[in-house]
Short mmCIF file of C-alpha atoms in Angstrom, two decimals:
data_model
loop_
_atom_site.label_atom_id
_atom_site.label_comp_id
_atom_site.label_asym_id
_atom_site.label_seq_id
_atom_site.Cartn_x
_atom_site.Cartn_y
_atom_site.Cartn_z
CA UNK A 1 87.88 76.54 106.53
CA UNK A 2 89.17 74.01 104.49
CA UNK A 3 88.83 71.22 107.08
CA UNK A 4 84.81 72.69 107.61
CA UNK A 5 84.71 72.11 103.79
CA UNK A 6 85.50 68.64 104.60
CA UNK A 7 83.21 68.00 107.35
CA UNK A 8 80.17 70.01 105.74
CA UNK A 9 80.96 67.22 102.53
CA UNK A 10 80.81 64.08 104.77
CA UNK A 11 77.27 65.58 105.85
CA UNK A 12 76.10 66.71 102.19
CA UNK A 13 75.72 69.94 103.38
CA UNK A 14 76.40 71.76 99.75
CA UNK A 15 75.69 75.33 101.14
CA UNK A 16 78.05 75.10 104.28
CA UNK A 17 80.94 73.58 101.55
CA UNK A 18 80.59 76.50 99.19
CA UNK A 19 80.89 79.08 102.52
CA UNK A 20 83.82 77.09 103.72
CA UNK A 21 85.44 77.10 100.64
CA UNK A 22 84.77 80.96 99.56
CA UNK A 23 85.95 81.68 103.39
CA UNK A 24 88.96 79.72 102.48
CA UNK A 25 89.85 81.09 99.28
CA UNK A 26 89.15 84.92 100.43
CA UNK A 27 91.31 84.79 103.32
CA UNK A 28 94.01 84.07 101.31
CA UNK A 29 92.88 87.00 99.26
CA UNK A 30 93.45 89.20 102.22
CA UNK A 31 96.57 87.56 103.42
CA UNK A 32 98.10 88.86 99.70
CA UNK A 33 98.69 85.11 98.22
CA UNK A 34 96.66 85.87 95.00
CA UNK A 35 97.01 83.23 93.11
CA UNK A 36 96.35 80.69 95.66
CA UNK A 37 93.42 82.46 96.28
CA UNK A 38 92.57 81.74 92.42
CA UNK A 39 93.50 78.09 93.08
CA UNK A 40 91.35 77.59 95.50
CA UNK A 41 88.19 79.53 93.34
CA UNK A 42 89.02 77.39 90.48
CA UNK A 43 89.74 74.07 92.20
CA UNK A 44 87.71 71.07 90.85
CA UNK A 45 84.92 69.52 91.02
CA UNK A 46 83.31 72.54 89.95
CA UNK A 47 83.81 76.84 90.09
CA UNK A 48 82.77 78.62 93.12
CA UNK A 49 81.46 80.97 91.40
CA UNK A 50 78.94 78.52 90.31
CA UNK A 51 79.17 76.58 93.93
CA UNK A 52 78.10 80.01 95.26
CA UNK A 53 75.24 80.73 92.48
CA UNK A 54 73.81 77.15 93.42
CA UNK A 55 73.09 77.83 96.91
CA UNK A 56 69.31 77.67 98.31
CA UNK A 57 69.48 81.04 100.11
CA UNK A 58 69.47 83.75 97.90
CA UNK A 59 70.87 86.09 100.75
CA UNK A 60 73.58 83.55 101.11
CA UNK A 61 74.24 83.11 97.36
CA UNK A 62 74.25 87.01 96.99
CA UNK A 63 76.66 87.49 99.93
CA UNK A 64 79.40 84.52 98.47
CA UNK A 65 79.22 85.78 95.09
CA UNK A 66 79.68 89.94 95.88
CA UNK A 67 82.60 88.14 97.97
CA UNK A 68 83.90 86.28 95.14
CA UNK A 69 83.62 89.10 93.10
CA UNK A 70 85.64 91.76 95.29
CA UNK A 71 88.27 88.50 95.25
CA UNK A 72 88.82 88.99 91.51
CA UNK A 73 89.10 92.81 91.89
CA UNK A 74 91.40 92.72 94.49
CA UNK A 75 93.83 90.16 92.41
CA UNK A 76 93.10 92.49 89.34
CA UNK A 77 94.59 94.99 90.89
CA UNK A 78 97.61 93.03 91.74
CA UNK A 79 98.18 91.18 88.94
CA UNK A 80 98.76 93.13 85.76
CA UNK A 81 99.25 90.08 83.65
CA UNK A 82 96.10 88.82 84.37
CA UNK A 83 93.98 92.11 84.49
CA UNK A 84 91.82 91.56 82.00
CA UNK A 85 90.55 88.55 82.57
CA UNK A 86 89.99 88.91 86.33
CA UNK A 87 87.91 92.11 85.80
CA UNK A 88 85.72 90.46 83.40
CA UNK A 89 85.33 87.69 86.36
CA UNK A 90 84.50 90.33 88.51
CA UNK A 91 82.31 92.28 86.38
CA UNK A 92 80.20 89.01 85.41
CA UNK A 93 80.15 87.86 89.61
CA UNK A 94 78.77 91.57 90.43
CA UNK A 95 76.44 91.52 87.75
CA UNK A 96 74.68 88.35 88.63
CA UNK A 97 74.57 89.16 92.34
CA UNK A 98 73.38 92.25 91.01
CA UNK A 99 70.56 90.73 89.43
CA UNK A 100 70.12 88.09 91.87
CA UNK A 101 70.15 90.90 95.06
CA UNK A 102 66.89 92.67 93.13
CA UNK A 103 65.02 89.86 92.15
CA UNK A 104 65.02 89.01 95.72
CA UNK A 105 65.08 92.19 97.66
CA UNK A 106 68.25 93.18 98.91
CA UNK A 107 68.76 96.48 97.91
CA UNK A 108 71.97 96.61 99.98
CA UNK A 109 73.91 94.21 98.05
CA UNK A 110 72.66 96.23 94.98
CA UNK A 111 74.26 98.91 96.38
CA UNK A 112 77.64 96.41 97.17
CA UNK A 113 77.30 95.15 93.31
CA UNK A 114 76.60 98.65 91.56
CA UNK A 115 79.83 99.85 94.07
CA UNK A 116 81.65 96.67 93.00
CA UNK A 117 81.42 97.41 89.16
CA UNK A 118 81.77 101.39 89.23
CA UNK A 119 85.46 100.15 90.78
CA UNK A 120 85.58 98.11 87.78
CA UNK A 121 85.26 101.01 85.45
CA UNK A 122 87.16 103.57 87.42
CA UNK A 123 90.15 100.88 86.96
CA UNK A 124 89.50 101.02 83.49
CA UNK A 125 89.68 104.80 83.12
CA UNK A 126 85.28 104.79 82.45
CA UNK A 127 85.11 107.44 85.00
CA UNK A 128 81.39 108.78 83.46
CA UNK A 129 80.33 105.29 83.68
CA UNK A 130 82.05 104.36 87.13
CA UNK A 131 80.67 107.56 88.37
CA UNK A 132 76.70 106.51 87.67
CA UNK A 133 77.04 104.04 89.21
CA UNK A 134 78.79 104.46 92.07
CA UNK A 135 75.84 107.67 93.00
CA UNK A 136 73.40 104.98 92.53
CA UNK A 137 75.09 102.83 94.81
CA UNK A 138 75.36 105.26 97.09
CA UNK A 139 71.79 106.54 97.02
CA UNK A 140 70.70 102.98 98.12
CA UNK A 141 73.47 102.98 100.75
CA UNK A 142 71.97 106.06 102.19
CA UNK A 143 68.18 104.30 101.61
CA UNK A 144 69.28 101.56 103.47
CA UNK A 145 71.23 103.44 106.73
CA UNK A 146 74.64 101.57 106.12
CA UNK A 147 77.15 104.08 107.16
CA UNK A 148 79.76 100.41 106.27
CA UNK A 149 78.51 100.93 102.29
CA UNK A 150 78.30 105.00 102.60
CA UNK A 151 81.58 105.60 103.34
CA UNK A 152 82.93 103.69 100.49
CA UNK A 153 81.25 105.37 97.87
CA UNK A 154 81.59 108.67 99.09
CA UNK A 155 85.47 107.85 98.88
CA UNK A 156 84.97 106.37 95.23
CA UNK A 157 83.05 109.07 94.28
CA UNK A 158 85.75 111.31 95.54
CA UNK A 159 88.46 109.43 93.60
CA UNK A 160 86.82 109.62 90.53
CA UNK A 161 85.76 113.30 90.60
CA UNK A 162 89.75 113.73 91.07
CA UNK A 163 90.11 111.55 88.08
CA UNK A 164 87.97 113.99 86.28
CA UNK A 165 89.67 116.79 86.73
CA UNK A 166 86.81 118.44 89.58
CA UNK A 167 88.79 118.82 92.73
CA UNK A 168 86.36 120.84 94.68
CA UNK A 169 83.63 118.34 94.37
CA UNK A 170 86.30 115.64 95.12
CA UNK A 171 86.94 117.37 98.15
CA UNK A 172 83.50 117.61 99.08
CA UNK A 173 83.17 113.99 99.08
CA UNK A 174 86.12 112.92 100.55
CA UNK A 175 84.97 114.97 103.91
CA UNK A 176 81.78 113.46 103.83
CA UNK A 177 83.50 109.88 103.90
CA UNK A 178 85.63 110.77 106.42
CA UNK A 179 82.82 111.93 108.65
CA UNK A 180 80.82 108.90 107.82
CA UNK A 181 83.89 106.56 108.58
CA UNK A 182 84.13 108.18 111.78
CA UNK A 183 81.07 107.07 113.19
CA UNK A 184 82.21 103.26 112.28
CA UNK A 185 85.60 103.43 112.77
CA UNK A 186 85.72 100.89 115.20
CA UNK A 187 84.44 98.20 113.89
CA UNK A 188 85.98 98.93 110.40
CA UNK A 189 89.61 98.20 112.50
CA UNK A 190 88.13 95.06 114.19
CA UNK A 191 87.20 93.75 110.82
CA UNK A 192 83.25 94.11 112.58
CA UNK A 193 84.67 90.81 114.58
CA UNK A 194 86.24 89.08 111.99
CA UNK A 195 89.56 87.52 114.03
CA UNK A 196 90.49 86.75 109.88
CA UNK A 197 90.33 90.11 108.55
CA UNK A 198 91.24 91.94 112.01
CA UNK A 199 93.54 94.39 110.74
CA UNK A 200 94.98 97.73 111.61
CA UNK A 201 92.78 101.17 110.88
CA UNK A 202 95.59 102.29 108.79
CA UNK A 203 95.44 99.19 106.40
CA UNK A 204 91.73 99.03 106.76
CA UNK A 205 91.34 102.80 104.95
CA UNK A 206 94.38 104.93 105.42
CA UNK A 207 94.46 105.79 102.16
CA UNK A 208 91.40 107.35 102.20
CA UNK A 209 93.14 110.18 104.47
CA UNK A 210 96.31 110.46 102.79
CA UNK A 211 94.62 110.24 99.20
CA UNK A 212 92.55 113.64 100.97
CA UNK A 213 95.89 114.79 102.22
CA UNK A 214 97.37 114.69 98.68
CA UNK A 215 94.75 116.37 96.63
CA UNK A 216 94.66 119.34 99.32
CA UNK A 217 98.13 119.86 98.92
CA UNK A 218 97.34 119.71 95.53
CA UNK A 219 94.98 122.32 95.77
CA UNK A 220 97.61 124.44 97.97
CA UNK A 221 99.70 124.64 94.73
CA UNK A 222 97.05 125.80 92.33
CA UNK A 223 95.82 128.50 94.91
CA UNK A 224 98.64 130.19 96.44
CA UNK A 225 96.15 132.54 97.83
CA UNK A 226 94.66 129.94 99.48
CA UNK A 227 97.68 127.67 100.70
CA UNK A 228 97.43 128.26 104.32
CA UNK A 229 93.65 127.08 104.47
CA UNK A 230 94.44 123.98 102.18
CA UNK A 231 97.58 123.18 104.18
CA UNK A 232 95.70 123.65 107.53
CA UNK A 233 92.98 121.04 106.57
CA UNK A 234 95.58 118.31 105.26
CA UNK A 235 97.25 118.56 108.57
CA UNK A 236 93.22 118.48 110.12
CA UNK A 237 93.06 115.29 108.10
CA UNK A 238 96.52 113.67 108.78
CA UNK A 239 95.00 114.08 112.14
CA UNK A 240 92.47 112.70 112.11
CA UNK A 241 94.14 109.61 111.19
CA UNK A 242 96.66 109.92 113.78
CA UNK A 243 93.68 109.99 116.40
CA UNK A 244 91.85 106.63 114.77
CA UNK A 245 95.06 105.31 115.10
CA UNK A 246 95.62 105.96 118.85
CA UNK A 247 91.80 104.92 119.70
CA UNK A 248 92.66 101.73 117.34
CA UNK A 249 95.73 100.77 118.87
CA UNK A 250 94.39 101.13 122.62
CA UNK A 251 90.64 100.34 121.79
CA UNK A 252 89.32 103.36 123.06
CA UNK A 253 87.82 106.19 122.50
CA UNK A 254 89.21 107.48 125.94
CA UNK A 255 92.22 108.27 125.04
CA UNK A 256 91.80 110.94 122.72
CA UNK A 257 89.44 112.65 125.25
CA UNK A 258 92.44 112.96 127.58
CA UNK A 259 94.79 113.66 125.44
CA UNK A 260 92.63 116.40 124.57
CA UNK A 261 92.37 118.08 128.09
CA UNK A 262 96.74 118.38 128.30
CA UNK A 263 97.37 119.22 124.77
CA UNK A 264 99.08 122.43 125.06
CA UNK A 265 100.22 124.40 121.79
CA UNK A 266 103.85 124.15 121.32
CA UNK A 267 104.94 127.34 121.05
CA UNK A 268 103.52 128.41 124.05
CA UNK A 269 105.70 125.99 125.64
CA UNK A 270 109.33 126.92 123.29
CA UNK A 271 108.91 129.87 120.84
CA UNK A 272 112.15 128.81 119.27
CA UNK A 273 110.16 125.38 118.12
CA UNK A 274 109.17 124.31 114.78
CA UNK A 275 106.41 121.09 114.33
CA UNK A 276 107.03 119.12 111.31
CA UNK A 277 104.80 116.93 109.90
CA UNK A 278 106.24 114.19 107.21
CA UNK A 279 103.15 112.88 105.15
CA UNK A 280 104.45 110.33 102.70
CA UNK A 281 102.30 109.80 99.50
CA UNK A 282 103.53 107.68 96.72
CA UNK A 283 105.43 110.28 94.45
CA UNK A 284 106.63 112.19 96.78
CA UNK A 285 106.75 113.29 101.01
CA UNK A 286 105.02 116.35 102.07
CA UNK A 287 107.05 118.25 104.73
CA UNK A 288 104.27 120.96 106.48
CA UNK A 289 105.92 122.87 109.35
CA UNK A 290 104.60 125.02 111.81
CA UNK A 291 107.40 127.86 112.27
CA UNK A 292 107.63 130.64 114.78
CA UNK A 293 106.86 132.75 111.93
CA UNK A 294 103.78 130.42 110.60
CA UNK A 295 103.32 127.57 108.60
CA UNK A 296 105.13 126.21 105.20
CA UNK A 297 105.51 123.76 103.41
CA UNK A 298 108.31 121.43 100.94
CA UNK A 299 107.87 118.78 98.56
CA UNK A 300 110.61 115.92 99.37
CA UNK A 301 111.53 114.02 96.35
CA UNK A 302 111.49 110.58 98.19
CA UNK A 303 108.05 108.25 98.26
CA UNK A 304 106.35 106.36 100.07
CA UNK A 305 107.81 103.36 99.03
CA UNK A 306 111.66 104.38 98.99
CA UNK A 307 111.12 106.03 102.17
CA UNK A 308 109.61 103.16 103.56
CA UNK A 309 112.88 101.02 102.73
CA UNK A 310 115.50 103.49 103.92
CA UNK A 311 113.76 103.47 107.74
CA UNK A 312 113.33 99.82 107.76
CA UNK A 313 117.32 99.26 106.59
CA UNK A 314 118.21 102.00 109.30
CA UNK A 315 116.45 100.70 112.41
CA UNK A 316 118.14 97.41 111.31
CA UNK A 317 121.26 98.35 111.87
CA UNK A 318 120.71 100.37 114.49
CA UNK A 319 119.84 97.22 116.59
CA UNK A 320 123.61 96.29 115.90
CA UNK A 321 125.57 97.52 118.36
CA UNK A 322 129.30 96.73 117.72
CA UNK A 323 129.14 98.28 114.46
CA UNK A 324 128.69 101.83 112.89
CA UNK A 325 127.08 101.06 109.46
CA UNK A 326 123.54 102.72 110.33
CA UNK A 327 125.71 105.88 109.72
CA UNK A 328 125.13 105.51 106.24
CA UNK A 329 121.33 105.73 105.89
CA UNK A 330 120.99 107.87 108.74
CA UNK A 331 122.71 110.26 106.58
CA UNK A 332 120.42 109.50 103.50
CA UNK A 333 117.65 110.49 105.46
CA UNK A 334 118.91 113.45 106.72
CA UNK A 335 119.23 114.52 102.81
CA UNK A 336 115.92 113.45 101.96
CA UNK A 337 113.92 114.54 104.69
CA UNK A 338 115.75 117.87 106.86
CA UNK A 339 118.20 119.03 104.66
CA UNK A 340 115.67 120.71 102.66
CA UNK A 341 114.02 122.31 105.46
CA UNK A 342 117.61 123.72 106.89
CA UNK A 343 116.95 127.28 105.25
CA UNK A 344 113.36 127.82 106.86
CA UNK A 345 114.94 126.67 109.82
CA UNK A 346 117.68 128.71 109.90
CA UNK A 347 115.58 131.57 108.96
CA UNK A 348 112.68 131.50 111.53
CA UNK A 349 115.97 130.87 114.32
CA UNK A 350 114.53 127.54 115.14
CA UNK A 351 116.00 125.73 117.78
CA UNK A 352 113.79 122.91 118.69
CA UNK A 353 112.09 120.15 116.14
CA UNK A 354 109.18 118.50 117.14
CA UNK A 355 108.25 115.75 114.72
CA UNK A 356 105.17 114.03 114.36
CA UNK A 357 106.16 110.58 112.94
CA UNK A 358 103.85 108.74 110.30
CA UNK A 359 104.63 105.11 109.60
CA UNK A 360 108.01 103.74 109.64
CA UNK A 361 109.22 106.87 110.73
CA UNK A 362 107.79 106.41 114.60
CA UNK A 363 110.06 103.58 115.00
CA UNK A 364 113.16 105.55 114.69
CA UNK A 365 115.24 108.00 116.83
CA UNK A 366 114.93 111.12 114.69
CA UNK A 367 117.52 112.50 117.03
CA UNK A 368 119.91 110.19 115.89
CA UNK A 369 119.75 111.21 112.18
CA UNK A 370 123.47 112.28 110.71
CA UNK A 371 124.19 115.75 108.85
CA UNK A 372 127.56 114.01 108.05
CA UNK A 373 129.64 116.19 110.74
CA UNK A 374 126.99 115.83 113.68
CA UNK A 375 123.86 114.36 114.84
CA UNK A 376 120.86 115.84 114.55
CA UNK A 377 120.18 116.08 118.66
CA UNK A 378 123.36 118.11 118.55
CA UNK A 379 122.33 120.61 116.64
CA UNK A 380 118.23 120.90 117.71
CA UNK A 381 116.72 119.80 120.80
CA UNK A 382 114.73 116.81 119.03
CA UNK A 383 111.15 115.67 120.51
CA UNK A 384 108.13 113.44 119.13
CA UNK A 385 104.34 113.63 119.62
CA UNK A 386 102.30 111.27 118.20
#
């Protein structure tokens, strides 16, 4: 991008410079180096913002700056010292190409702006605020037929009803995001042919699944009544995730439809088996079993993050063969993650664990977790389905 900059300057092309140079400066955005990123928006002769603003096209200059402005949200986000003052940058970038959007007739990137600064306020704890105008953003999604804009409201909206204390409603949106995702789930993972952006579906919007996976275990605890429904539809949605993934990963939709036609249900196969389904979330793991004797549930202490570092030290030293030092976390995460479950295990007379992996976890042998006297495969018969 940089060296198109330089080109588009020897030909005093001031439009393709200020592309170029956004391009530039919101790849490395994406690739996580935030303050280069900054650098590069900043960089003399002259803002990019303004660059951006300047350009003939209004369509062009309403596309750079909604980029720009999604740039300072993003480093907002991950830079608490600088918080403030990016979210003001952001909040004045979406408001011009707010303004700049209607006076030319883009109702789209109104929608992408009015989206763009109800994140703004939901960061800042406005949640009556972000909410107005996220709905309006989504009304003009849904005017304009962009599934790409719909989805992304629909999940705001969600957040922010959860913020709010309304966890029904929440829910409500949340499935209609999902569902709206679904029919552009494709090109959402392909970065909509973007080799820059390309990145997995789970980066792309997992947390839109687990974030629905959290609040219906949520939901679980403040309806005991209702617990099995709520726990069956966060395993419906860890699912569904699990199946983007697969299509993602072999780009096609294929494989899900056979996968479908020799799915068999496991106990019909071993009635001695329990499933178990680890869904990490950030303050805790949800462990959701399905037992011989139905389906239940335990919260696990360990998050996302820690858990995420005790796999990733464990497969290393697995991969070192003349020594036995992978002993050590194996048997941390047999405490965090089965010893918990041991009395519904022993109870329902469970004799073989089928995991379903998320993350990290599906690059381990969970066979060759340690109880401190044996290893787990002595104990169970130990298999994995994605």
């Amino acid at each position: 991008f940089r060296y198109a900059a330089d080109r588009a300057e020897e030909a005093q092309d001031p439009a393709l410079v200020a592309k170029s140079l956004v391009n530039d400066a919101v790849t490395l955005s994406h690739a996580g180096d935030h303050a280069a990123a900054l650098a590069a928006v900043d960089a003399p002769p002259a803002s990019l913002v303004a660059r951006a603003q300047s350009v003939a096209s209004k369509r062009d200059a309403v596309a750079l700056t909604l980029a720009l402005a999604d740039l300072f949200t993003r480093a907002a986000a991950a830079l608490p010292g600088e918080r403030t003052s990016l979210i003001r940058r952001a909040h004045d970038a979406y408001a011009a190409a707010r303004s700049m959007a209607h006076e030319s007739g883009q109702p789209l990137s109104v929608s992408y702006a009015l989206g763009g600064l109800g994140r703004l306020y939901e960061m800042d704890s406005r949640l009556d605020e972000a909410l107005r105008l996220t709905r309006e953003a989504a009304f003009l999604a849904q005017q304009a037929a962009s599934p790409d804009a719909l989805y992304r409201w629909q999940w705001q909206t969600g957040r922010i009803l959860a913020a709010q204390g309304d966890p029904d409603r929440a829910l409500d949106h949340y499935r209609r995001a999902e569902a709206t995702l679904d029919r552009i789930r494709h090109d959402v993972a392909i970065g909509y042919g973007n080799r820059t952006l390309r990145s997995s579906f789970r980066d792309a919007v997992g947390d839109l699944y687990y974030q629905h996976a959290d609040l219906l275990c949520r939901r679980a605890d403040a309806e005991p009544g209702a617990e099995q429904e709520h726990l069956t539809a966060a395993l419906a949605t860890f699912a569904r995730l699990k199946d983007a993934e697969l299509s993602d990963y072999f780009q096609d939709d294929c494989v899900n439809l056979v996968r479908s036609k020799v799915q068999r249900q496991v106990h019909g196969v071993d009635p001695t088996a329990a499933v178990i389904y680890f869904i990490p979330l950030a303050d805790r793991t949800e462990a959701v079993l399905n037992l011989p004797t139905g389906m239940a549930r335990v919260r696990l202490s360990v998050g996302s993050a820690e858990l995420d570092a005790e796999v990733r030290q464990f497969r290393r030293l697995l991969e070192s063969r003349t020594t036995h030092r992978y002993i050590g976390p194996s048997r941390r995460l047999f405490d965090l993650l089965l010893r918990p479950l041991e009395p519904l295990l022993t109870e329902a007379g469970v004799r073989t664990l089928v995991f379903v992996p998320d993350g990290p976890l599906g690059t381990v042998p969970m066979a060759a977790l340690h109880d401190g006297s044996r290893f787990l495969v002595e104990r169970y018969a130990v298999a994995v389905t994605p």
